[in-house]
JSON list of C-alpha atoms in Angstrom, two decimals:
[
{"chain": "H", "resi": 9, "resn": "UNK", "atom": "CA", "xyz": [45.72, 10.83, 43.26]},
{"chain": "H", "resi": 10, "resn": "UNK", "atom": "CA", "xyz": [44.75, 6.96, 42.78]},
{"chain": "H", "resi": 11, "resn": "UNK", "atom": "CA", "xyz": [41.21, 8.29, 43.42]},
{"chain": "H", "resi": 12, "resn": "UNK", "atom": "CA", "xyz": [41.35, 11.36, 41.05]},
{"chain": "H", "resi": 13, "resn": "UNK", "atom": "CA", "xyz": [42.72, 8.75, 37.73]},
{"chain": "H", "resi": 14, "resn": "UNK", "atom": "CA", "xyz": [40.28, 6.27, 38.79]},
{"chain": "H", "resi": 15, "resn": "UNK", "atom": "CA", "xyz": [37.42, 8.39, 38.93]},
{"chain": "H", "resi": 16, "resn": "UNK", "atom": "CA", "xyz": [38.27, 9.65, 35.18]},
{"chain": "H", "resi": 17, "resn": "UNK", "atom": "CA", "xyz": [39.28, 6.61, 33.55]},
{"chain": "H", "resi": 18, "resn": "UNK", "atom": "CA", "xyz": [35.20, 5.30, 34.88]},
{"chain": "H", "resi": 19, "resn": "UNK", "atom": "CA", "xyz": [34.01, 8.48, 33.27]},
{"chain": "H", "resi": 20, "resn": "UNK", "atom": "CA", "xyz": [35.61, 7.75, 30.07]},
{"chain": "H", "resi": 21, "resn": "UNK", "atom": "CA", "xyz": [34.99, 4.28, 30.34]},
{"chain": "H", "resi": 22, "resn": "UNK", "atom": "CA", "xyz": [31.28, 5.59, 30.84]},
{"chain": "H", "resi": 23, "resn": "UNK", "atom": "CA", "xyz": [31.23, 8.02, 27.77]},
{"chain": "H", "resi": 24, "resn": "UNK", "atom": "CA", "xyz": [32.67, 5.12, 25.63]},
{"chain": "H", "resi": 25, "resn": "UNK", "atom": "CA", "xyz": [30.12, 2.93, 26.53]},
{"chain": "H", "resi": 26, "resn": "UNK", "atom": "CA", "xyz": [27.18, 5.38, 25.60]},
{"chain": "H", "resi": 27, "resn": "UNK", "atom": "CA", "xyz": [29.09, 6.09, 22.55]},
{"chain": "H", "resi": 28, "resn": "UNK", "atom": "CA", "xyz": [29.76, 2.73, 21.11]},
{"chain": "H", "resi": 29, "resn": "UNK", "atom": "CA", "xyz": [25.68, 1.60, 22.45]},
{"chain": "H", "resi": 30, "resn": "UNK", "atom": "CA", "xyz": [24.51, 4.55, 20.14]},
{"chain": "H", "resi": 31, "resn": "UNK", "atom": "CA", "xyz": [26.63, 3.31, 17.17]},
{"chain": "H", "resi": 32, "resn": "UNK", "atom": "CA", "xyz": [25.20, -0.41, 18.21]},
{"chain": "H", "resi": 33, "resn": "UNK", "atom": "CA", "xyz": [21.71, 0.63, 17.91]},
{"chain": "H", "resi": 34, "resn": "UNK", "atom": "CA", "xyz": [21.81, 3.04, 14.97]},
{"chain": "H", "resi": 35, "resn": "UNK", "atom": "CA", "xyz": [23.63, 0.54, 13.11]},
{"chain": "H", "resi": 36, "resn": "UNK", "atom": "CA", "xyz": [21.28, -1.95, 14.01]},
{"chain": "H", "resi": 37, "resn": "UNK", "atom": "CA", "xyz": [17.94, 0.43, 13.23]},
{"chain": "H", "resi": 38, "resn": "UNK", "atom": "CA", "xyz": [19.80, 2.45, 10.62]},
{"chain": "H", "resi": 39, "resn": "UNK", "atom": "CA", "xyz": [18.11, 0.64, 7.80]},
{"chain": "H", "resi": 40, "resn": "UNK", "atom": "CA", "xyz": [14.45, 1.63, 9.34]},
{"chain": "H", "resi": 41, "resn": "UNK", "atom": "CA", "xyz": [14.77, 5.29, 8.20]},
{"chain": "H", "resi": 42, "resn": "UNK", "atom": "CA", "xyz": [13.64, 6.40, 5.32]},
{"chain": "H", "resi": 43, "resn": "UNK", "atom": "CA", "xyz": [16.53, 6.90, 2.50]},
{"chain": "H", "resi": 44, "resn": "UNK", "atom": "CA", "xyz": [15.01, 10.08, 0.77]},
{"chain": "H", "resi": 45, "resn": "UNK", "atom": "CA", "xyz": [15.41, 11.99, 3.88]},
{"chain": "H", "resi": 46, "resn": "UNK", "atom": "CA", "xyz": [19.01, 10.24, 4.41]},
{"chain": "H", "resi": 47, "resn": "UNK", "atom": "CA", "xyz": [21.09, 7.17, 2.74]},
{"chain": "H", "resi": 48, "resn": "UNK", "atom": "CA", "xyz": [23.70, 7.42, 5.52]},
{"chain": "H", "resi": 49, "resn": "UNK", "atom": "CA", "xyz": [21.46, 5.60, 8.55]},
{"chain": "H", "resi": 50, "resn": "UNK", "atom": "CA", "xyz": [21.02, 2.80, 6.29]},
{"chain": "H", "resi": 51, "resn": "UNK", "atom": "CA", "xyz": [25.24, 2.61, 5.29]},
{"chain": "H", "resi": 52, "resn": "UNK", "atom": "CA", "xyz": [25.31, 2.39, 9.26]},
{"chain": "H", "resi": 53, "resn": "UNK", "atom": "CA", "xyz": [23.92, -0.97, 9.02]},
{"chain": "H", "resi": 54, "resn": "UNK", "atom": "CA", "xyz": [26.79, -2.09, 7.24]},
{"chain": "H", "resi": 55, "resn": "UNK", "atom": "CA", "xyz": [28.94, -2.02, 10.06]},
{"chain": "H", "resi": 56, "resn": "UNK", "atom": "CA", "xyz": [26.61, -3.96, 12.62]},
{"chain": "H", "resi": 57, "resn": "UNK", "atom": "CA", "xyz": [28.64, -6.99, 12.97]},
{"chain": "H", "resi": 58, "resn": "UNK", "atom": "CA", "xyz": [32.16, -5.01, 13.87]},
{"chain": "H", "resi": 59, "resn": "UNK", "atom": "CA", "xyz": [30.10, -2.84, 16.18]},
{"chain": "H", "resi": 60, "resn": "UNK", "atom": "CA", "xyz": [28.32, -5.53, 17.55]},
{"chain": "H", "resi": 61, "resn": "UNK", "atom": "CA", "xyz": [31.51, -7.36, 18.62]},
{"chain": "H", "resi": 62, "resn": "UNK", "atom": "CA", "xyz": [33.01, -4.45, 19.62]},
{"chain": "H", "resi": 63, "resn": "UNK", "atom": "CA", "xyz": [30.27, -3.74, 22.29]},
{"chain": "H", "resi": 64, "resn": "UNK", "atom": "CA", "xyz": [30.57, -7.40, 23.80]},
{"chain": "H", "resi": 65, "resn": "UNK", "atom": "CA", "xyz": [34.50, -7.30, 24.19]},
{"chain": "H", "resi": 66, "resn": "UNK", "atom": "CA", "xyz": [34.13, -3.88, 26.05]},
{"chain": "H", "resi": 67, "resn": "UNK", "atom": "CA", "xyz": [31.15, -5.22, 27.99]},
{"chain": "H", "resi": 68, "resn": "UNK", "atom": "CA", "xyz": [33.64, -8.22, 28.82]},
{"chain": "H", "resi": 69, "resn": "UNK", "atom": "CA", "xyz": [36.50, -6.06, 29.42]},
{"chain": "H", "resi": 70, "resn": "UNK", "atom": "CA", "xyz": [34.52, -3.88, 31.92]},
{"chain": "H", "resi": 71, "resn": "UNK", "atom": "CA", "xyz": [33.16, -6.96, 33.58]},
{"chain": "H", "resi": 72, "resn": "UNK", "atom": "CA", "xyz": [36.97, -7.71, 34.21]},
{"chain": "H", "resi": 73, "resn": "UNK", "atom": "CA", "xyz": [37.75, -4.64, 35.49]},
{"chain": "H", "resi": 74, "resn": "UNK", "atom": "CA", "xyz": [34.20, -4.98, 37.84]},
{"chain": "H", "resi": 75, "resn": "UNK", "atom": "CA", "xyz": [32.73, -2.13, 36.89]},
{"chain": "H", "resi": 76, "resn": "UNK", "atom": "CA", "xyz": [29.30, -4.05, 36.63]},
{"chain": "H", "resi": 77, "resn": "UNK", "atom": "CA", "xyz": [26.91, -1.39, 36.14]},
{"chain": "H", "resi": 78, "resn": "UNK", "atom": "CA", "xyz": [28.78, -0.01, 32.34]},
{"chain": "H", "resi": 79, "resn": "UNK", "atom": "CA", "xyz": [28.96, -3.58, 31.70]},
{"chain": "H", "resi": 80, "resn": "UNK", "atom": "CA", "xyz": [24.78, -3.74, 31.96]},
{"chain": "H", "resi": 81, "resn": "UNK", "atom": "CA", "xyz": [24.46, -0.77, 30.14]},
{"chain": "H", "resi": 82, "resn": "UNK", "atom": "CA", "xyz": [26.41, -2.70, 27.02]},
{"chain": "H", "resi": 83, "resn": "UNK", "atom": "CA", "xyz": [24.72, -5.66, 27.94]},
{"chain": "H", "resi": 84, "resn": "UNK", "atom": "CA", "xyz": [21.14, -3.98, 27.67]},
{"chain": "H", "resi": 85, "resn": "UNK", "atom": "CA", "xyz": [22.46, -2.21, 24.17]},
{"chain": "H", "resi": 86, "resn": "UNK", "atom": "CA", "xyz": [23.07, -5.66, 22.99]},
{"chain": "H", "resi": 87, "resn": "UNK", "atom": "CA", "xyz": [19.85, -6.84, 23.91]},
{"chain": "H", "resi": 88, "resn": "UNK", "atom": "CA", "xyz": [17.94, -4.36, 22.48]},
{"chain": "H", "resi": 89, "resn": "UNK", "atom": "CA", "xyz": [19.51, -4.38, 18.94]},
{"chain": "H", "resi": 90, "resn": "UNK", "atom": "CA", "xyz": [19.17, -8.18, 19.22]},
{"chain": "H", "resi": 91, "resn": "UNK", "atom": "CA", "xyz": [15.81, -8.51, 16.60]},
{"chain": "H", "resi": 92, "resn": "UNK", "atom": "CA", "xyz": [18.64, -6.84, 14.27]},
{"chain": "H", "resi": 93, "resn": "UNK", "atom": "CA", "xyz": [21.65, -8.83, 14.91]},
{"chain": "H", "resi": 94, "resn": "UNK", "atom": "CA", "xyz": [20.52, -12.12, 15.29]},
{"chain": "H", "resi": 95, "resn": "UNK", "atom": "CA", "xyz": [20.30, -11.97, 11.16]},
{"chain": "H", "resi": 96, "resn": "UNK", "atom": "CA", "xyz": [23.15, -10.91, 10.72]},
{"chain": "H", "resi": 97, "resn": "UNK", "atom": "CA", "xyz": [24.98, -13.35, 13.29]},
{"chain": "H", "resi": 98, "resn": "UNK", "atom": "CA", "xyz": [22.17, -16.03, 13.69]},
{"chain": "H", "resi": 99, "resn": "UNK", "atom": "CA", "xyz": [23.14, -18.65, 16.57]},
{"chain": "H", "resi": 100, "resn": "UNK", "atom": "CA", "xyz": [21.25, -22.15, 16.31]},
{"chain": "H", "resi": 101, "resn": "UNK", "atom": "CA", "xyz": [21.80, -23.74, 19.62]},
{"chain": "H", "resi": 102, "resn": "UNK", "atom": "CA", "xyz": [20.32, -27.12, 17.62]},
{"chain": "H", "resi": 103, "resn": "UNK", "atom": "CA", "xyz": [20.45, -27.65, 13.83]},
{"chain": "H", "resi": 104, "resn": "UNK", "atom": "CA", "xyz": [16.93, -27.03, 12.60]},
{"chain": "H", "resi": 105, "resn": "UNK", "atom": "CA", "xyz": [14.75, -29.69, 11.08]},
{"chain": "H", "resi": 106, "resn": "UNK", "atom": "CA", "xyz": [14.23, -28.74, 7.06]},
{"chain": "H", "resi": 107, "resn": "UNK", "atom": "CA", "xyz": [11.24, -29.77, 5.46]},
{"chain": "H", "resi": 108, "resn": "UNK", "atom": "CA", "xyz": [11.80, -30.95, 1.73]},
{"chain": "H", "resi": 109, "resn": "UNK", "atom": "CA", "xyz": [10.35, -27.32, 0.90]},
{"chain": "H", "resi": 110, "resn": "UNK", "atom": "CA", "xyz": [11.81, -25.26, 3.05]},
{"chain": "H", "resi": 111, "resn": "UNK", "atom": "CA", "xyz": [15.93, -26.94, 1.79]},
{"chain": "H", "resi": 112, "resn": "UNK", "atom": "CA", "xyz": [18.25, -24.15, 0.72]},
{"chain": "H", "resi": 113, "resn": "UNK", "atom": "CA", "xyz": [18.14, -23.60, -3.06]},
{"chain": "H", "resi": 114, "resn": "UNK", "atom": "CA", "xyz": [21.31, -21.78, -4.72]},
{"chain": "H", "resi": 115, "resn": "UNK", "atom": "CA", "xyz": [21.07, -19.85, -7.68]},
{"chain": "H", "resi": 116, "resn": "UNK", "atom": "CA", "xyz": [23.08, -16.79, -9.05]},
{"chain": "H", "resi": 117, "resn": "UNK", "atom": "CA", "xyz": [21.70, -12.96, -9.85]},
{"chain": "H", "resi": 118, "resn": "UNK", "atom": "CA", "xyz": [23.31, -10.82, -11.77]},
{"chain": "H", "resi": 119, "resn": "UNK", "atom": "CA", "xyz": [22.59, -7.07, -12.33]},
{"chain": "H", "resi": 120, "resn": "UNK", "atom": "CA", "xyz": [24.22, -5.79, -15.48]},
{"chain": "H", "resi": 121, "resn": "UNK", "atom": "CA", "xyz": [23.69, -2.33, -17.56]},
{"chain": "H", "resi": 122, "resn": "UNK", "atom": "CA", "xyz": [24.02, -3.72, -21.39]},
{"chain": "H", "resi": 123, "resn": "UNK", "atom": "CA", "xyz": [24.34, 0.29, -22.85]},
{"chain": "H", "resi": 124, "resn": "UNK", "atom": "CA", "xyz": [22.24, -1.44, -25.61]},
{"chain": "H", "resi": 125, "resn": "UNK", "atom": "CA", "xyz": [24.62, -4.19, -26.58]},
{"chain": "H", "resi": 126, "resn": "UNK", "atom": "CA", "xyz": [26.71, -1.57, -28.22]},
{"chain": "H", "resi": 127, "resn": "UNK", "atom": "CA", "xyz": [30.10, -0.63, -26.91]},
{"chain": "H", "resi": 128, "resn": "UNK", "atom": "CA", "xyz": [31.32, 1.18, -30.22]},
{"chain": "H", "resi": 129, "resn": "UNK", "atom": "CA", "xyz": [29.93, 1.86, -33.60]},
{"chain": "H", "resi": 130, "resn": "UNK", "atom": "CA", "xyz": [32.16, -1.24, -35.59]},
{"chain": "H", "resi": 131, "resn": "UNK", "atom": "CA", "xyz": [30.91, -3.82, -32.50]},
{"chain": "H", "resi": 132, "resn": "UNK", "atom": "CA", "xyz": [27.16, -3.29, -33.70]},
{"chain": "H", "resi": 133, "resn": "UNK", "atom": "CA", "xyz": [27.67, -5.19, -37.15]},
{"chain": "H", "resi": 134, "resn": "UNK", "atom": "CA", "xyz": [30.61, -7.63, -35.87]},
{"chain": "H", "resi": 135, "resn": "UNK", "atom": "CA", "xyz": [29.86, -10.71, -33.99]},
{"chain": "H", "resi": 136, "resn": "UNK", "atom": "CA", "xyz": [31.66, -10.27, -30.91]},
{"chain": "H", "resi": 137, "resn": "UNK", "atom": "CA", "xyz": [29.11, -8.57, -28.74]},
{"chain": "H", "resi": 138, "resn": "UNK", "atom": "CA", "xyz": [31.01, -7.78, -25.61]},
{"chain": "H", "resi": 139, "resn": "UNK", "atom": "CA", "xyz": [27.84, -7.47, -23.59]},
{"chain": "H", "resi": 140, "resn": "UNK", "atom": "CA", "xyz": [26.23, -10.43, -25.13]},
{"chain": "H", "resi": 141, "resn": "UNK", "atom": "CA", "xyz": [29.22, -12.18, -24.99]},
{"chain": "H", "resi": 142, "resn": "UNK", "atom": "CA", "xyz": [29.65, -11.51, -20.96]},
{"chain": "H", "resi": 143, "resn": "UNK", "atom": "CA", "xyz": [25.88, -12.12, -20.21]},
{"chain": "H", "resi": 144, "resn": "UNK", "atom": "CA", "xyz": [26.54, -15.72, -21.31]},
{"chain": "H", "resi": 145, "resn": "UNK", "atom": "CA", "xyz": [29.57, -16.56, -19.96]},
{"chain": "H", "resi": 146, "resn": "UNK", "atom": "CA", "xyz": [28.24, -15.60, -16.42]},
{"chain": "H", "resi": 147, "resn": "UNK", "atom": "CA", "xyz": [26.28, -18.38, -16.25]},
{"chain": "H", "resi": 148, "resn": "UNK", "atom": "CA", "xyz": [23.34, -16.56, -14.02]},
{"chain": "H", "resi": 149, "resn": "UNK", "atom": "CA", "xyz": [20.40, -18.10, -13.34]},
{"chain": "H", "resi": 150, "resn": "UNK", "atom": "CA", "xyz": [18.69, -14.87, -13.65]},
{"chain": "H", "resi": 151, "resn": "UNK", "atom": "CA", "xyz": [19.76, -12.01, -15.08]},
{"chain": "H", "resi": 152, "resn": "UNK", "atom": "CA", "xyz": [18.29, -8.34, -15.06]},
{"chain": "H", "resi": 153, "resn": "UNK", "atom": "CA", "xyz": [19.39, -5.99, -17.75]},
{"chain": "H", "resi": 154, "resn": "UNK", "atom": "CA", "xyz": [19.13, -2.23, -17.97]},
{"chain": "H", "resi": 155, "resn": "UNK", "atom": "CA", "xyz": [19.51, -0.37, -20.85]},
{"chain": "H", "resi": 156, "resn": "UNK", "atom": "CA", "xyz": [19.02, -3.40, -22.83]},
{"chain": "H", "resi": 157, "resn": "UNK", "atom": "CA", "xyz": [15.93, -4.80, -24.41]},
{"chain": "H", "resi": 158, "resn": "UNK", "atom": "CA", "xyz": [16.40, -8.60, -25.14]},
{"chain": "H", "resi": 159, "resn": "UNK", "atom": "CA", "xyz": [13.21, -9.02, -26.84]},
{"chain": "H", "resi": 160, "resn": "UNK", "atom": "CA", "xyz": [12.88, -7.31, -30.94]},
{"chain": "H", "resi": 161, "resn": "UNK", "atom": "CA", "xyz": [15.63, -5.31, -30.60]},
{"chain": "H", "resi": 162, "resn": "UNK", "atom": "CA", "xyz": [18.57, -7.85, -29.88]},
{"chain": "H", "resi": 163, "resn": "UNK", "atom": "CA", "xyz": [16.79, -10.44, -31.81]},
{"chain": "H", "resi": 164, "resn": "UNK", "atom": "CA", "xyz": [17.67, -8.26, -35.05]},
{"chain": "H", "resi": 165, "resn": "UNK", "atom": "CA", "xyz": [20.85, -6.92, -34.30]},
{"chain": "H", "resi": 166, "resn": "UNK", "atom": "CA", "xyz": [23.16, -7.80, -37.11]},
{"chain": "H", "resi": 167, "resn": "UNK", "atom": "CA", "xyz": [25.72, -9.11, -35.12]},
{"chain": "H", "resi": 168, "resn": "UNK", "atom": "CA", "xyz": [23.72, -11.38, -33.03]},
{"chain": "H", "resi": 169, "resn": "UNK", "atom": "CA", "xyz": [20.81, -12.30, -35.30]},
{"chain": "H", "resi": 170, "resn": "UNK", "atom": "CA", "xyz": [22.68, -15.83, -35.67]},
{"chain": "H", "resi": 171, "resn": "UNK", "atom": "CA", "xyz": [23.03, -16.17, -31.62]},
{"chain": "H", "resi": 172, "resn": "UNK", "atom": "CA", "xyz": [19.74, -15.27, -30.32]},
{"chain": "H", "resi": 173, "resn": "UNK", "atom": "CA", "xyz": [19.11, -18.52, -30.50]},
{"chain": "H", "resi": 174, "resn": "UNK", "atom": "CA", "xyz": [21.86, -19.47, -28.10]},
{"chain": "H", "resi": 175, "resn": "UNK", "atom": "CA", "xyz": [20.04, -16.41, -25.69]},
{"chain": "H", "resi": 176, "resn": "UNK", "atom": "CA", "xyz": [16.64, -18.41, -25.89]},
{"chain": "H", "resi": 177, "resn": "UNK", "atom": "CA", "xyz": [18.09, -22.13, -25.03]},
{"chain": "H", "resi": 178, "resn": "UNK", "atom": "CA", "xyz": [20.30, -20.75, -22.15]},
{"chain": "H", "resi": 179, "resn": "UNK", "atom": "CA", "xyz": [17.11, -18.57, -20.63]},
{"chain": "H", "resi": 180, "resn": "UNK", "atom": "CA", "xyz": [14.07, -20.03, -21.70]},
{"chain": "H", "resi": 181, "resn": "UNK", "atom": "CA", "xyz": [11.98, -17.43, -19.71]},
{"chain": "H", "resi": 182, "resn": "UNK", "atom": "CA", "xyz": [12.42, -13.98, -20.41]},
{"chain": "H", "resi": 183, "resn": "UNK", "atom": "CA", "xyz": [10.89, -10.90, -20.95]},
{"chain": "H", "resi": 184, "resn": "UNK", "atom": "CA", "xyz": [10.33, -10.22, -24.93]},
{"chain": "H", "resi": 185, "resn": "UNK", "atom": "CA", "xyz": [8.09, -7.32, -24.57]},
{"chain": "H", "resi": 186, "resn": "UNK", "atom": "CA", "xyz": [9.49, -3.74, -24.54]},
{"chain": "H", "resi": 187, "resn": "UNK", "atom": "CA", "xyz": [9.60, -2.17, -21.01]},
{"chain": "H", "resi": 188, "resn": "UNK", "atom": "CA", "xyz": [11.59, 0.98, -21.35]},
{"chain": "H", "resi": 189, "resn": "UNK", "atom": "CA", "xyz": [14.65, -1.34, -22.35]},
{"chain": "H", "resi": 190, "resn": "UNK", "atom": "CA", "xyz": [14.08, -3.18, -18.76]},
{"chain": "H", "resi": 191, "resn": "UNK", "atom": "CA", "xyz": [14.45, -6.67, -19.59]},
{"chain": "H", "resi": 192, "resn": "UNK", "atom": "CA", "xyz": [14.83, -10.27, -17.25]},
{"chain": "H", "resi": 193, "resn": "UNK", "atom": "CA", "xyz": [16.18, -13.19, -18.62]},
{"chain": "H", "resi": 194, "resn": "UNK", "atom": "CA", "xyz": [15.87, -16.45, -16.40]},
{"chain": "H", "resi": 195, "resn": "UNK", "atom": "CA", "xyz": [16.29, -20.07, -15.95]},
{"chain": "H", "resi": 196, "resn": "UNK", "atom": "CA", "xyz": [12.91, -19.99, -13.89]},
{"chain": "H", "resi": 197, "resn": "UNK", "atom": "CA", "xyz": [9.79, -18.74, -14.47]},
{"chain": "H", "resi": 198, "resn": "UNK", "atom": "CA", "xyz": [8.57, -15.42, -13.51]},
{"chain": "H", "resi": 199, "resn": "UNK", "atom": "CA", "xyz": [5.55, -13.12, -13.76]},
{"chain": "H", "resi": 200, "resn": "UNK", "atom": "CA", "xyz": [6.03, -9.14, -14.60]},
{"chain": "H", "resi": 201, "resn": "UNK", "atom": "CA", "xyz": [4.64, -7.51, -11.28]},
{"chain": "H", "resi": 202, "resn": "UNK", "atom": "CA", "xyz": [4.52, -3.85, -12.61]},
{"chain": "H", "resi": 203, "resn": "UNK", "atom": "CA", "xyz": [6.82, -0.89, -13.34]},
{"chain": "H", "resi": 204, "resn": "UNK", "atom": "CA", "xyz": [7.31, 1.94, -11.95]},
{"chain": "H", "resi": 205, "resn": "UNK", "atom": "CA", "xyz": [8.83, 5.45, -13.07]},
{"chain": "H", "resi": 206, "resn": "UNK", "atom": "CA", "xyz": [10.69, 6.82, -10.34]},
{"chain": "H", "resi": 207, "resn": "UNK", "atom": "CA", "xyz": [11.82, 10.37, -12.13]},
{"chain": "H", "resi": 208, "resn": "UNK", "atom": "CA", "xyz": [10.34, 12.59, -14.10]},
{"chain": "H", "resi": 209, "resn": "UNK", "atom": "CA", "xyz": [12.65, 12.27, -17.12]},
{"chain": "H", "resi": 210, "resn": "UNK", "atom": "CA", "xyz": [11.93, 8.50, -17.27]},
{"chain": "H", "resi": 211, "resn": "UNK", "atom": "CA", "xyz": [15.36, 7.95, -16.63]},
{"chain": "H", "resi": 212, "resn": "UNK", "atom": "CA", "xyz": [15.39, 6.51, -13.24]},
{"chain": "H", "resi": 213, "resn": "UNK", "atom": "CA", "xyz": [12.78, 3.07, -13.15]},
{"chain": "H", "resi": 214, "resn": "UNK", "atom": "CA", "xyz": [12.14, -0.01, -11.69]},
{"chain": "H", "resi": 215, "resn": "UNK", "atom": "CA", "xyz": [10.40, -3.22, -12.85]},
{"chain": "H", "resi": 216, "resn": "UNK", "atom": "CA", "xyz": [8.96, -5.68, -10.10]},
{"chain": "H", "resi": 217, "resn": "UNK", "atom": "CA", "xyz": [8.76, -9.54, -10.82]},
{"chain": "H", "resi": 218, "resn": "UNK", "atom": "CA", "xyz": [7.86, -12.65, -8.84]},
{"chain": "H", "resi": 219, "resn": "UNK", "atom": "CA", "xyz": [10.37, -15.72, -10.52]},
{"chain": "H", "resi": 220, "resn": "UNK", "atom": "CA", "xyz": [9.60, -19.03, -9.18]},
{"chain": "H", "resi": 221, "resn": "UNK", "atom": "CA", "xyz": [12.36, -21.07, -7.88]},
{"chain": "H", "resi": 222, "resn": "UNK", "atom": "CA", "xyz": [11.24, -24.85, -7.48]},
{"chain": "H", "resi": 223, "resn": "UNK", "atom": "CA", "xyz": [9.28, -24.52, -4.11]},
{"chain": "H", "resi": 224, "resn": "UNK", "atom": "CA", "xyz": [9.77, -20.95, -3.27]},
{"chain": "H", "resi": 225, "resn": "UNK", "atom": "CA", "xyz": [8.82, -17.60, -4.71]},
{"chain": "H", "resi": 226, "resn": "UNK", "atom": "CA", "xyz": [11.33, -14.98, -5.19]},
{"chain": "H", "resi": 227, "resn": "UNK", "atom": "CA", "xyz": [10.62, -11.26, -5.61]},
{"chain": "H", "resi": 228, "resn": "UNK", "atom": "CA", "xyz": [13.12, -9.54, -7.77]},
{"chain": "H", "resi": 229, "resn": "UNK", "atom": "CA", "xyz": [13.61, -5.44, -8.50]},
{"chain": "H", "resi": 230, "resn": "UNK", "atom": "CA", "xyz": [15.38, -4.54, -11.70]},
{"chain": "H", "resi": 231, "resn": "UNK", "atom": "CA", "xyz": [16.04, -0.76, -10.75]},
{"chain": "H", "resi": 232, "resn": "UNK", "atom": "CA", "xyz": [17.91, 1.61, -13.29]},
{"chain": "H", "resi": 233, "resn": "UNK", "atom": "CA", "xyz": [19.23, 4.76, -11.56]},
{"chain": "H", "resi": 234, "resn": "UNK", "atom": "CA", "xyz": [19.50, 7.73, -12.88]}
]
């Protein structure tokens, strides 16, 4: 009878282990396939980490128990989703040497739909712009708006006419022009990549632009959905 339970708990200690390496390596290639034919592979990816240390702990756990060869199989699983979660959980045996352009630089994004700086009828002509308003107390360093053109059309709003000004000082680079009411307002300066129309209504777009942050070059994607 010892035999018999022993003999099943290794088989489902085998089927877990193939089970929780699939997980490990779909989460960790999830984000390679394409989302049009599915989003869900790339979700997967989400959950790396907690199926990453769930893999070691059973690999441990059978290791314990001695039953070597399921522990390899994990331990080969882990191995080959490696390339994958090393960025997520990167492990520097010695701190690296940073050159004076390669030192972190911290700086806040912020994504915001502006419905055209107009929440109601009455907030068009009164000065407290609730979308203006929260723009500028964020205090991004960049900011990409949707549904909001920061160029003309706030400019002569009657409510803000008087504060543009304030818009201008805080972000000194920004994006004046018209683009389908797809505008960037930054503390850096940037260059407008291109646009692209991603439906055929025009309602779904995205505009691509390279902002340069002291010694680096950051690519940033202001995407409205439809």
């Amino acid at each position: 009878a010892m035999k018999v339970a022993v003999k099943a708990a290794r088989r489902v200690a085998l089927l877990l282990t193939l089970l929780l390496c699939a997980l490990l390596l779909a989460s960790a290639y999830g984000g390679m396939v394409d989302p049009r034919i599915s989003a869900k592979p790339s979700l997967l990816t989400l959950a790396l980490p907690y199926v990453l240390m769930s893999v070691v702990a059973f690999a441990v756990l059978l290791a314990v128990v001695g039953w070597w060869r399921l522990s390899l199989i994990a331990v080969v699983a882990i191995a080959l989703s490696w390339p994958s979660a090393r960025v997520v959980c990167p492990l520097h045996a010695f701190s690296p040497k940073v050159k004076p352009e390669q030192e972190a630089v911290l700086f806040k994004v912020m994504t915001f739909n502006a419905k055209y700086f107009i929440y109601d009828e009455s907030e068009y002509r009164n000065n407290n712009n609730l979308a203006f308003d929260y723009i500028m107390r964020s205090d991004a360093d960049i900011v990409a708006v949707q549904e909001g053109d920061v160029g003309t059309y706030l400019s002569q709003m009657p409510s803000l006419k008087d504060r543009y000004a304030e818009l201008k000082s805080k972000y000194p680079y920004r994006t004046d022009q018209h683009r389908s009411n797809m505008s960037l307002l930054s503390r850096y300066p940037f260059t407008v990549l291109g646009t692209d129309t991603l439906s055929a209504d025009n309602t779904a777009m995205a505009v691509y632009y390279k902002v340069k942050i002291k010694h680096r070059e950051l690519y940033v994607v202001n995407l409205h959905l439809q």
